[in-house]
Tab-separated table of C-alpha atoms in Angstrom:
chain	number	residue	atom	x	y	z
L	1	UNK	CA	202.039	16.353	64.460
L	2	UNK	CA	204.227	17.473	67.110
L	3	UNK	CA	207.257	15.155	67.998
L	4	UNK	CA	205.884	14.744	71.100
L	5	UNK	CA	202.631	13.091	70.283
L	6	UNK	CA	204.466	11.229	66.964
L	7	UNK	CA	207.217	9.278	69.610
L	8	UNK	CA	206.859	5.481	70.290
L	9	UNK	CA	206.621	6.300	74.182
L	10	UNK	CA	203.631	8.608	73.537
L	11	UNK	CA	201.805	5.812	71.290
L	12	UNK	CA	202.823	3.376	73.833
L	13	UNK	CA	201.372	5.325	76.782
L	14	UNK	CA	198.137	5.930	74.829
L	15	UNK	CA	197.723	2.145	74.760
L	16	UNK	CA	198.195	1.629	78.344
L	17	UNK	CA	195.437	4.140	78.921
L	18	UNK	CA	192.895	1.776	76.951
L	19	UNK	CA	193.888	-0.811	79.880
L	20	UNK	CA	193.782	1.576	82.934
L	21	UNK	CA	190.500	2.537	82.344
L	22	UNK	CA	189.415	-0.807	83.045
L	23	UNK	CA	191.285	-1.139	86.255
L	24	UNK	CA	189.178	-1.439	89.387
L	25	UNK	CA	190.504	0.737	92.241
L	26	UNK	CA	188.886	-1.735	94.846
L	27	UNK	CA	190.998	-4.669	93.636
L	28	UNK	CA	194.474	-2.889	92.498
L	29	UNK	CA	197.269	-3.658	94.920
L	30	UNK	CA	198.854	-0.378	95.085
L	31	UNK	CA	200.515	-0.832	98.383
L	32	UNK	CA	203.518	-0.089	97.268
L	33	UNK	CA	202.762	3.292	95.732
L	34	UNK	CA	204.143	5.360	98.701
L	35	UNK	CA	207.020	7.822	98.845
L	36	UNK	CA	208.496	9.695	101.591
L	37	UNK	CA	210.668	12.460	102.212
L	38	UNK	CA	211.666	14.868	105.185
L	39	UNK	CA	207.715	14.718	107.167
L	40	UNK	CA	206.068	14.241	103.689
L	41	UNK	CA	204.270	11.001	102.569
L	42	UNK	CA	202.786	10.978	99.399
L	43	UNK	CA	200.516	8.210	98.897
L	44	UNK	CA	199.542	7.694	95.371
L	45	UNK	CA	198.157	3.895	95.599
L	46	UNK	CA	194.359	5.347	94.467
L	47	UNK	CA	195.583	5.898	91.101
L	48	UNK	CA	194.629	4.209	87.542
L	49	UNK	CA	197.888	3.098	86.640
L	50	UNK	CA	200.524	0.829	87.216
L	51	UNK	CA	204.345	-0.066	87.485
L	52	UNK	CA	204.678	-0.415	83.527
L	53	UNK	CA	202.772	3.101	83.218
L	54	UNK	CA	204.928	4.652	85.697
L	55	UNK	CA	207.947	3.382	83.920
L	56	UNK	CA	206.921	4.854	80.406
L	57	UNK	CA	206.077	8.101	82.177
L	58	UNK	CA	209.430	8.502	83.494
L	59	UNK	CA	210.913	7.436	80.019
L	60	UNK	CA	208.870	10.346	78.548
L	61	UNK	CA	210.289	13.013	80.775
L	62	UNK	CA	213.778	11.447	80.353
L	63	UNK	CA	213.038	11.732	76.427
L	64	UNK	CA	212.085	15.430	76.805
L	65	UNK	CA	215.007	16.436	78.562
L	66	UNK	CA	213.897	16.855	82.230
L	67	UNK	CA	217.660	15.927	83.414
L	68	UNK	CA	219.056	18.787	81.311
L	69	UNK	CA	216.502	21.360	81.844
L	70	UNK	CA	216.368	21.007	85.477
L	71	UNK	CA	220.284	21.821	85.560
L	72	UNK	CA	219.886	24.636	83.311
L	73	UNK	CA	217.372	26.112	85.661
L	74	UNK	CA	219.113	25.860	88.758
L	75	UNK	CA	222.616	26.896	87.314
L	76	UNK	CA	221.504	30.220	85.993
L	77	UNK	CA	221.205	29.415	82.127
L	78	UNK	CA	218.153	31.170	80.050
L	79	UNK	CA	215.497	29.041	80.643
L	80	UNK	CA	212.952	31.693	79.580
L	81	UNK	CA	213.652	31.968	76.112
L	82	UNK	CA	210.751	34.305	75.151
L	83	UNK	CA	212.047	37.093	77.585
L	84	UNK	CA	215.731	35.915	77.312
L	85	UNK	CA	215.866	35.302	80.995
L	86	UNK	CA	217.352	32.745	83.763
L	87	UNK	CA	214.828	31.357	85.936
L	88	UNK	CA	216.449	31.355	89.477
L	89	UNK	CA	213.860	31.475	92.127
L	90	UNK	CA	215.697	28.642	93.554
L	91	UNK	CA	218.433	31.017	94.096
L	92	UNK	CA	216.594	32.899	96.539
L	93	UNK	CA	216.799	30.331	98.964
L	94	UNK	CA	219.999	28.926	98.395
L	95	UNK	CA	222.724	29.594	100.882
L	96	UNK	CA	224.975	32.536	101.126
L	97	UNK	CA	228.156	30.707	100.710
L	98	UNK	CA	227.286	29.122	97.306
L	99	UNK	CA	227.971	30.786	94.070
L	100	UNK	CA	225.389	30.880	91.444
L	101	UNK	CA	226.126	32.867	87.800
L	102	UNK	CA	223.666	34.727	85.512
L	103	UNK	CA	225.655	36.064	82.474
L	104	UNK	CA	229.115	35.582	84.415
L	105	UNK	CA	228.139	37.289	87.803
L	106	UNK	CA	227.475	35.566	90.894
L	107	UNK	CA	223.978	36.673	91.880
L	108	UNK	CA	224.133	35.410	95.575
L	109	UNK	CA	225.925	38.484	97.136
L	110	UNK	CA	223.011	40.719	95.760
L	111	UNK	CA	220.472	38.213	97.154
L	112	UNK	CA	221.963	38.433	100.475
L	113	UNK	CA	222.538	42.082	100.594
L	114	UNK	CA	218.779	42.706	99.930
L	115	UNK	CA	218.215	39.698	102.244
L	116	UNK	CA	220.034	41.336	104.961
L	117	UNK	CA	218.260	44.612	104.416
L	118	UNK	CA	214.855	43.306	104.716
L	119	UNK	CA	215.644	41.414	107.920
L	120	UNK	CA	217.038	44.292	109.657
L	121	UNK	CA	214.023	46.711	108.647
L	122	UNK	CA	211.788	43.880	109.682
L	123	UNK	CA	213.424	43.701	113.169
L	124	UNK	CA	213.109	47.239	113.363
L	125	UNK	CA	209.653	47.352	112.809
L	126	UNK	CA	208.974	44.119	114.805
L	127	UNK	CA	210.840	45.694	117.902
L	128	UNK	CA	208.735	49.072	117.965
L	129	UNK	CA	211.846	50.842	116.534
L	130	UNK	CA	210.320	51.763	113.515
L	131	UNK	CA	208.096	55.053	114.661
L	132	UNK	CA	205.240	56.550	112.598
L	133	UNK	CA	204.989	60.108	111.921
L	134	UNK	CA	203.729	60.652	115.511
L	135	UNK	CA	206.127	58.874	117.065
L	136	UNK	CA	204.073	55.821	117.718
L	137	UNK	CA	205.074	51.893	116.715
L	138	UNK	CA	203.503	50.167	113.987
L	139	UNK	CA	200.556	47.671	114.680
L	140	UNK	CA	199.275	47.255	111.511
L	141	UNK	CA	200.997	46.320	108.187
L	142	UNK	CA	199.182	46.556	104.846
L	143	UNK	CA	200.604	45.001	101.592
L	144	UNK	CA	199.600	46.380	97.945
L	145	UNK	CA	200.250	44.336	95.181
L	146	UNK	CA	198.476	41.833	92.800
L	147	UNK	CA	199.265	38.502	91.163
L	148	UNK	CA	202.593	37.214	92.388
L	149	UNK	CA	203.120	40.226	95.086
L	150	UNK	CA	199.634	39.117	96.729
L	151	UNK	CA	198.810	35.585	96.088
L	152	UNK	CA	202.045	34.296	97.458
L	153	UNK	CA	202.841	36.376	100.514
L	154	UNK	CA	199.113	36.371	101.789
L	155	UNK	CA	198.850	32.500	101.399
L	156	UNK	CA	202.030	31.817	103.056
L	157	UNK	CA	201.247	34.423	105.975
L	158	UNK	CA	197.731	32.870	106.389
L	159	UNK	CA	199.504	29.338	106.548
L	160	UNK	CA	201.726	30.716	108.979
L	161	UNK	CA	199.524	32.308	111.155
L	162	UNK	CA	200.245	30.487	114.523
L	163	UNK	CA	203.750	31.792	114.097
L	164	UNK	CA	202.969	35.314	113.866
L	165	UNK	CA	203.970	38.194	116.272
L	166	UNK	CA	200.407	39.143	118.054
L	167	UNK	CA	201.533	42.618	118.007
L	168	UNK	CA	201.075	43.210	114.233
L	169	UNK	CA	197.845	42.829	112.099
L	170	UNK	CA	198.649	42.036	108.616
L	171	UNK	CA	196.391	42.958	105.690
L	172	UNK	CA	196.535	42.321	101.766
L	173	UNK	CA	195.285	44.746	99.367
L	174	UNK	CA	194.898	43.597	95.745
L	175	UNK	CA	191.726	44.485	93.946
L	176	UNK	CA	191.217	47.424	91.847
L	177	UNK	CA	187.594	47.622	93.215
L	178	UNK	CA	187.860	50.020	95.901
L	179	UNK	CA	185.937	48.305	98.229
L	180	UNK	CA	188.524	46.213	99.338
L	181	UNK	CA	190.975	49.145	100.250
L	182	UNK	CA	188.173	50.859	102.015
L	183	UNK	CA	187.232	47.862	104.068
L	184	UNK	CA	190.926	47.398	104.760
L	185	UNK	CA	191.543	50.910	105.807
L	186	UNK	CA	188.512	50.639	108.292
L	187	UNK	CA	190.417	48.384	110.375
L	188	UNK	CA	193.629	50.464	110.538
L	189	UNK	CA	194.513	53.893	112.418
L	190	UNK	CA	196.817	56.019	110.051
L	191	UNK	CA	199.294	56.679	112.739
L	192	UNK	CA	200.537	53.204	113.643
L	193	UNK	CA	199.629	51.683	109.952
L	194	UNK	CA	202.366	50.924	107.536
L	195	UNK	CA	202.129	50.227	103.509
L	196	UNK	CA	204.284	48.063	101.268
L	197	UNK	CA	203.799	48.654	97.851
L	198	UNK	CA	204.854	45.670	95.971
L	199	UNK	CA	205.440	46.230	92.135
L	200	UNK	CA	208.576	45.378	90.557
L	201	UNK	CA	208.368	48.199	87.945
L	202	UNK	CA	206.332	50.482	89.867
L	203	UNK	CA	203.422	50.855	87.234
L	204	UNK	CA	201.246	48.243	87.648
L	205	UNK	CA	198.039	49.745	87.457
L	206	UNK	CA	196.022	48.124	90.100
L	207	UNK	CA	198.761	48.188	92.671
L	208	UNK	CA	199.374	52.273	91.745
L	209	UNK	CA	195.908	53.115	91.894
L	210	UNK	CA	195.173	51.562	95.377
L	211	UNK	CA	198.660	52.868	96.712
L	212	UNK	CA	197.913	56.381	95.564
L	213	UNK	CA	194.400	56.189	97.629
L	214	UNK	CA	196.069	54.812	100.265
L	215	UNK	CA	198.566	57.934	100.029
L	216	UNK	CA	195.701	60.189	99.882
L	217	UNK	CA	194.366	58.419	103.264
L	218	UNK	CA	197.262	58.806	105.194
L	219	UNK	CA	198.080	62.463	104.036
L	220	UNK	CA	194.480	63.493	104.807
L	221	UNK	CA	194.866	62.229	108.583
L	222	UNK	CA	198.890	62.921	108.843
L	223	UNK	CA	199.847	65.278	106.079
L	224	UNK	CA	202.206	64.850	103.253
L	225	UNK	CA	205.663	64.461	105.272
L	226	UNK	CA	204.419	61.257	106.765
L	227	UNK	CA	204.586	59.296	103.641
L	228	UNK	CA	208.031	58.390	104.517
L	229	UNK	CA	207.506	57.106	107.871
L	230	UNK	CA	204.228	55.172	106.600
L	231	UNK	CA	205.061	53.435	103.057
L	232	UNK	CA	207.785	51.095	102.111
L	233	UNK	CA	208.529	49.688	98.323
L	234	UNK	CA	209.158	46.179	96.912
L	235	UNK	CA	210.343	47.736	93.737
L	236	UNK	CA	213.345	48.131	91.277
L	237	UNK	CA	212.358	51.467	90.066
L	238	UNK	CA	213.729	53.705	92.386
L	239	UNK	CA	212.910	57.317	90.154
L	240	UNK	CA	208.943	56.254	90.472
L	241	UNK	CA	209.283	55.308	94.070
L	242	UNK	CA	211.010	58.341	95.041
L	243	UNK	CA	208.497	60.329	93.371
L	244	UNK	CA	205.945	58.932	95.344
L	245	UNK	CA	207.357	59.864	98.536
L	246	UNK	CA	209.104	56.566	99.343
L	247	UNK	CA	212.808	56.798	100.745
L	248	UNK	CA	214.384	54.789	98.444
L	249	UNK	CA	216.455	53.330	101.742
L	250	UNK	CA	213.457	51.492	101.941
L	251	UNK	CA	213.192	50.424	99.134
L	252	UNK	CA	213.748	46.239	98.482
L	253	UNK	CA	214.438	44.982	95.206
L	254	UNK	CA	214.463	41.638	93.259
L	255	UNK	CA	215.636	40.793	89.601
L	256	UNK	CA	214.504	39.720	86.325
L	257	UNK	CA	214.918	36.281	86.692
L	258	UNK	CA	212.433	36.225	89.501
L	259	UNK	CA	209.107	35.824	88.078
L	260	UNK	CA	206.310	37.164	89.923
L	261	UNK	CA	204.227	33.974	90.653
L	262	UNK	CA	207.896	32.379	92.211
L	263	UNK	CA	208.699	35.659	94.247
L	264	UNK	CA	207.337	34.950	97.690
L	265	UNK	CA	210.895	34.091	98.598
L	266	UNK	CA	212.237	37.255	97.577
L	267	UNK	CA	211.510	40.792	99.252
L	268	UNK	CA	207.874	40.382	98.063
L	269	UNK	CA	208.001	37.914	101.057
L	270	UNK	CA	208.412	40.942	103.376
L	271	UNK	CA	205.065	40.814	105.085
L	272	UNK	CA	205.717	37.215	106.137
L	273	UNK	CA	208.982	38.541	107.425
L	274	UNK	CA	207.116	41.243	109.378
L	275	UNK	CA	204.560	38.499	110.388
L	276	UNK	CA	206.604	35.613	111.893
L	277	UNK	CA	210.340	37.191	112.147
L	278	UNK	CA	213.353	36.655	110.045
L	279	UNK	CA	214.232	33.232	111.698
L	280	UNK	CA	210.822	31.512	110.532
L	281	UNK	CA	211.511	33.138	107.142
L	282	UNK	CA	214.748	31.336	106.931
L	283	UNK	CA	213.253	28.384	108.056
L	284	UNK	CA	210.656	28.508	105.166
L	285	UNK	CA	213.396	28.887	102.999
L	286	UNK	CA	215.261	25.894	104.188
L	287	UNK	CA	212.101	23.903	103.732
L	288	UNK	CA	212.207	24.862	100.155
L	289	UNK	CA	215.983	24.493	99.749
L	290	UNK	CA	215.466	20.706	101.242
L	291	UNK	CA	212.849	20.289	98.406
L	292	UNK	CA	215.300	21.672	95.889
L	293	UNK	CA	218.052	19.146	96.718
L	294	UNK	CA	215.548	16.385	96.886
L	295	UNK	CA	214.366	17.430	93.262
L	296	UNK	CA	217.574	17.737	92.147
L	297	UNK	CA	219.135	14.385	93.235
L	298	UNK	CA	216.626	11.903	93.522
L	299	UNK	CA	216.053	9.329	90.993
L	300	UNK	CA	212.434	9.900	88.778
L	301	UNK	CA	210.147	7.336	90.529
L	302	UNK	CA	211.654	8.579	94.119
L	303	UNK	CA	211.051	12.150	93.270
L	304	UNK	CA	208.169	13.590	94.823
L	305	UNK	CA	207.794	16.409	92.313
L	306	UNK	CA	208.673	14.395	89.298
L	307	UNK	CA	206.162	11.697	90.298
L	308	UNK	CA	203.381	14.153	91.084
L	309	UNK	CA	204.058	16.060	87.592
L	310	UNK	CA	204.134	12.492	85.633
L	311	UNK	CA	200.961	11.429	87.321
L	312	UNK	CA	199.429	14.727	86.280
L	313	UNK	CA	200.684	14.436	82.789
L	314	UNK	CA	199.128	10.948	82.561
L	315	UNK	CA	195.752	12.168	83.298
L	316	UNK	CA	195.871	15.254	81.581
L	317	UNK	CA	196.938	13.567	78.059
L	318	UNK	CA	196.313	9.818	78.296
L	319	UNK	CA	193.189	9.741	80.324
L	320	UNK	CA	191.778	13.185	79.288
L	321	UNK	CA	191.260	14.488	82.730
L	322	UNK	CA	190.609	18.879	82.084
L	323	UNK	CA	190.940	19.605	85.989
L	324	UNK	CA	193.095	18.990	89.072
L	325	UNK	CA	191.050	19.525	92.588
L	326	UNK	CA	193.532	20.531	95.387
L	327	UNK	CA	192.014	19.917	98.574
L	328	UNK	CA	193.933	21.046	101.915
L	329	UNK	CA	192.325	19.590	104.982
L	330	UNK	CA	193.669	22.438	107.380
L	331	UNK	CA	192.454	25.906	107.367
L	332	UNK	CA	195.530	27.320	107.652
L	333	UNK	CA	195.709	26.097	104.040
L	334	UNK	CA	192.636	28.354	103.121
L	335	UNK	CA	194.438	30.659	100.235
L	336	UNK	CA	196.500	27.845	98.880
L	337	UNK	CA	194.341	26.339	95.656
L	338	UNK	CA	194.088	30.171	94.888
L	339	UNK	CA	197.844	30.627	94.988
L	340	UNK	CA	198.556	26.918	92.854
L	341	UNK	CA	196.145	28.283	90.264
L	342	UNK	CA	198.424	31.275	89.323
L	343	UNK	CA	201.317	29.202	89.726
L	344	UNK	CA	200.256	26.177	87.557
L	345	UNK	CA	197.477	27.779	85.054
L	346	UNK	CA	199.426	31.065	84.381
L	347	UNK	CA	202.496	29.087	84.008
L	348	UNK	CA	201.111	26.150	81.493
L	349	UNK	CA	198.224	27.594	80.355
L	350	UNK	CA	199.688	27.951	76.997
L	351	UNK	CA	199.268	26.678	73.179
L	352	UNK	CA	202.457	27.500	71.635
L	353	UNK	CA	205.333	25.321	72.226
L	354	UNK	CA	209.090	26.460	72.642
L	355	UNK	CA	209.941	26.240	69.095
L	356	UNK	CA	206.523	28.540	68.218
L	357	UNK	CA	204.505	25.816	67.002
L	358	UNK	CA	201.041	25.115	68.115
L	359	UNK	CA	200.558	22.084	70.426
L	360	UNK	CA	198.569	19.146	69.066
L	361	UNK	CA	198.000	17.996	72.905
L	362	UNK	CA	196.458	19.405	76.135
L	363	UNK	CA	198.506	21.450	78.554
L	364	UNK	CA	198.161	22.878	82.123
L	365	UNK	CA	194.828	21.364	83.962
L	366	UNK	CA	192.016	23.631	85.579
L	367	UNK	CA	193.258	24.101	89.289
L	368	UNK	CA	190.484	24.551	91.400
L	369	UNK	CA	189.894	23.784	95.454
L	370	UNK	CA	188.647	24.736	98.741
L	371	UNK	CA	189.820	23.778	102.540
L	372	UNK	CA	188.200	20.525	103.845
L	373	UNK	CA	185.387	20.032	104.846
L	374	UNK	CA	184.112	23.040	102.923
L	375	UNK	CA	184.227	21.527	99.490
L	376	UNK	CA	182.414	18.239	100.748
L	377	UNK	CA	179.400	20.684	100.931
L	378	UNK	CA	179.778	22.318	97.589
L	379	UNK	CA	181.576	20.662	94.468
L	380	UNK	CA	182.367	17.245	95.680
L	381	UNK	CA	179.112	15.943	94.361
L	382	UNK	CA	180.427	16.379	90.867
L	383	UNK	CA	183.838	14.589	92.027
L	384	UNK	CA	182.097	11.882	93.249
L	385	UNK	CA	179.045	11.386	91.044
L	386	UNK	CA	179.491	13.852	87.935
L	387	UNK	CA	180.076	12.587	84.376
L	388	UNK	CA	183.907	14.114	84.593
L	389	UNK	CA	186.835	12.704	86.265
L	390	UNK	CA	188.635	14.911	88.255
L	391	UNK	CA	191.744	13.851	89.817
L	392	UNK	CA	192.438	15.227	93.330
L	393	UNK	CA	195.653	16.171	95.604
L	394	UNK	CA	194.601	15.824	99.210
L	395	UNK	CA	196.802	17.792	101.585
L	396	UNK	CA	196.435	16.557	105.309
L	397	UNK	CA	198.295	17.716	108.123
L	398	UNK	CA	198.276	15.478	111.295
L	399	UNK	CA	199.144	17.957	114.130
L	400	UNK	CA	196.326	20.672	115.128
L	401	UNK	CA	197.683	23.786	115.738
L	402	UNK	CA	194.572	24.387	117.622
L	403	UNK	CA	193.267	21.407	119.486
L	404	UNK	CA	189.879	21.634	120.529
L	405	UNK	CA	187.437	18.312	121.543
L	406	UNK	CA	187.011	15.978	118.639
L	407	UNK	CA	187.639	18.705	116.109
L	408	UNK	CA	190.708	17.352	114.365
L	409	UNK	CA	189.830	13.719	114.778
L	410	UNK	CA	186.575	14.434	112.533
L	411	UNK	CA	188.682	16.653	109.836
L	412	UNK	CA	191.382	13.552	109.462
L	413	UNK	CA	188.564	11.028	109.231
L	414	UNK	CA	187.268	13.081	106.599
L	415	UNK	CA	190.613	13.775	104.655
L	416	UNK	CA	191.283	10.004	104.922
L	417	UNK	CA	187.531	8.625	103.966
L	418	UNK	CA	186.957	11.000	100.673
L	419	UNK	CA	189.559	9.211	98.636
L	420	UNK	CA	188.614	5.943	99.859
L	421	UNK	CA	185.247	6.705	98.805
L	422	UNK	CA	186.131	8.252	95.352
L	423	UNK	CA	188.258	4.945	94.555
L	424	UNK	CA	185.966	2.207	95.840
L	425	UNK	CA	182.435	4.048	95.193
L	426	UNK	CA	179.342	2.360	96.168
L	427	UNK	CA	177.750	-0.270	94.029
L	428	UNK	CA	174.059	-0.635	93.143
L	429	UNK	CA	173.768	-3.716	95.282
L	430	UNK	CA	175.863	-2.022	98.249
L	431	UNK	CA	172.982	1.001	97.522
L	432	UNK	CA	170.254	-1.408	98.367
L	433	UNK	CA	169.056	-0.934	94.574
L	434	UNK	CA	168.517	2.669	94.731
L	435	UNK	CA	170.500	3.882	91.681
L	436	UNK	CA	170.556	7.529	92.810
L	437	UNK	CA	172.969	6.370	95.776
L	438	UNK	CA	175.388	4.015	93.482
L	439	UNK	CA	179.123	5.924	93.351
L	440	UNK	CA	181.029	4.828	90.152
L	441	UNK	CA	184.381	4.738	92.214
L	442	UNK	CA	187.509	4.500	90.195
L	443	UNK	CA	188.202	8.348	90.859
L	444	UNK	CA	191.702	8.894	91.372
L	445	UNK	CA	193.609	10.836	93.882
L	446	UNK	CA	196.859	11.452	95.819
L	447	UNK	CA	196.849	12.058	99.436
L	448	UNK	CA	200.229	14.440	100.562
L	449	UNK	CA	200.491	13.645	104.623
L	450	UNK	CA	202.452	16.584	106.361
L	451	UNK	CA	203.248	15.795	110.016
L	452	UNK	CA	202.860	19.768	111.064
L	453	UNK	CA	202.534	22.576	109.021
L	454	UNK	CA	205.643	24.687	110.392
L	455	UNK	CA	207.395	27.295	108.423
L	456	UNK	CA	209.628	24.460	107.452
L	457	UNK	CA	207.054	22.790	105.602
L	458	UNK	CA	205.144	25.098	104.346
L	459	UNK	CA	208.782	25.907	102.212
L	460	UNK	CA	208.729	22.246	101.070
L	461	UNK	CA	205.154	22.332	99.800
L	462	UNK	CA	205.292	25.313	97.837
L	463	UNK	CA	208.570	24.107	96.255
L	464	UNK	CA	206.669	20.959	95.977
L	465	UNK	CA	204.516	22.175	93.585
L	466	UNK	CA	206.614	24.998	91.802
L	467	UNK	CA	208.973	21.861	90.660
L	468	UNK	CA	205.884	19.498	89.624
L	469	UNK	CA	204.691	22.527	87.290
L	470	UNK	CA	207.984	23.062	85.932
L	471	UNK	CA	208.688	19.208	84.914
L	472	UNK	CA	205.133	19.511	83.448
L	473	UNK	CA	206.341	22.206	81.105
L	474	UNK	CA	209.347	20.329	79.835
L	475	UNK	CA	207.461	17.575	79.166
L	476	UNK	CA	205.046	19.539	77.063
L	477	UNK	CA	208.017	21.647	75.730
L	478	UNK	CA	206.601	24.815	76.632
L	479	UNK	CA	207.781	27.992	78.489
L	480	UNK	CA	206.488	27.995	81.996
L	481	UNK	CA	207.963	31.469	82.624
L	482	UNK	CA	206.155	34.100	80.595
L	483	UNK	CA	202.402	35.025	80.897
L	484	UNK	CA	201.734	36.705	77.479
L	485	UNK	CA	198.279	35.858	78.061
L	486	UNK	CA	197.642	38.246	80.709
L	487	UNK	CA	198.455	41.228	78.607
L	488	UNK	CA	195.911	41.579	75.916
L	489	UNK	CA	192.920	42.577	78.216
L	490	UNK	CA	195.013	44.786	80.200
L	491	UNK	CA	196.027	46.510	77.007
L	492	UNK	CA	192.303	46.788	76.063
L	493	UNK	CA	191.230	48.239	79.285
L	494	UNK	CA	193.729	51.122	79.086
L	495	UNK	CA	192.448	51.931	75.534
L	496	UNK	CA	188.915	52.051	76.713
L	497	UNK	CA	190.167	54.335	79.855
L	498	UNK	CA	192.179	56.588	76.934
L	499	UNK	CA	188.745	56.758	75.146
L	500	UNK	CA	186.609	57.218	77.916
L	501	UNK	CA	184.733	54.085	77.987
L	502	UNK	CA	186.048	52.950	81.388
């Protein structure tokens, strides 16, 4: 057995779980289970736990060294031990005048140098001063990437659509299936389209294959000399970028200490910056910075990311719930669950701990979700009446971006009714004896209330879940920042291609 599962606090939490399984959420007095921070309110009153459990979960985090690991991450220490790297996505949203050192070098001047270049480039495109090969301004941006170079910027760009410059259309291409690129290019004209090729090493096979096909499409329309006017890169591989035909003056880099799924704050966020402008992007970064400060300073049970992480550990390890549904009642958060799938499952989908030992406890949950109310007409049936208990995070934004009639009123009513129905259920008596209409209830959930989905709120939301995932990795004693699990299939695919089996 591991030190974690042998610890007294782990054993005590296991005993507490036996009591909490008998808890009745209709009768539980959890009104105090609410936490507010900077326009966010976390209502965690519909959970199968109590103050004793929360205190012991906080003790578990303390036992696992959360405070020490948190400071290591923020200070630039080597947190990603398998790849011998610091983990400093938080530095990407830090103010210009702070100093953060990695291996004795202050990284902030480099961060701001790239950011200033990205902002200047975005202003040139947005103002119409960047001209294509035929002298026309850009109307369409096509971001070509995959994984963190696609999921993060696509999710945030969609979430902030009300803040877009209406003169630019933003598209994202990721799938190696050529249909994704072909269907996107059908919406674009070569002479007014700008491509962003997002690949740190400029070797990712899906991204480079799509980029080469896009390049051929452009050359067919405008000639090879047009490539430098219609392609830019987010990469660090200057030689490969230049060989592709991109002017390295239009290459924007990031660093080894920025993991792909944590890179939306870097130049990978260029599509967002082009869509919304540098000021809105700075507000996005500012919201994340607010959450960073809160995460770093607030006591565990008044700390929103820590509290959400502790509740998640409770359900994964002690109540034995395999999944988490993330249910955003805001259409602009359409891609949020997909983004979280990578953030959480690629980070904490591990079975070997930091000491190289196989774990004897469950780690990351299965993440899924759809925007409300769509999910209600799909998988909510299983959540309400199925045999597997699935905790839920409901995300509710209270100001409508596009108010029309009773739409938002109905949306909010549904958002608040679902967690209440999950918690309280319906008895046989209330169902008038119809066993098919009985709901067992006692299905746990959180509600995260957001006043308005602004760029600052979006930054807070993403950073909230980033830190939640980090806290859980510390408790589970795993490295959240490598992803060797994605490699074997890619290696096999490459071998099959070489053998002519592709």
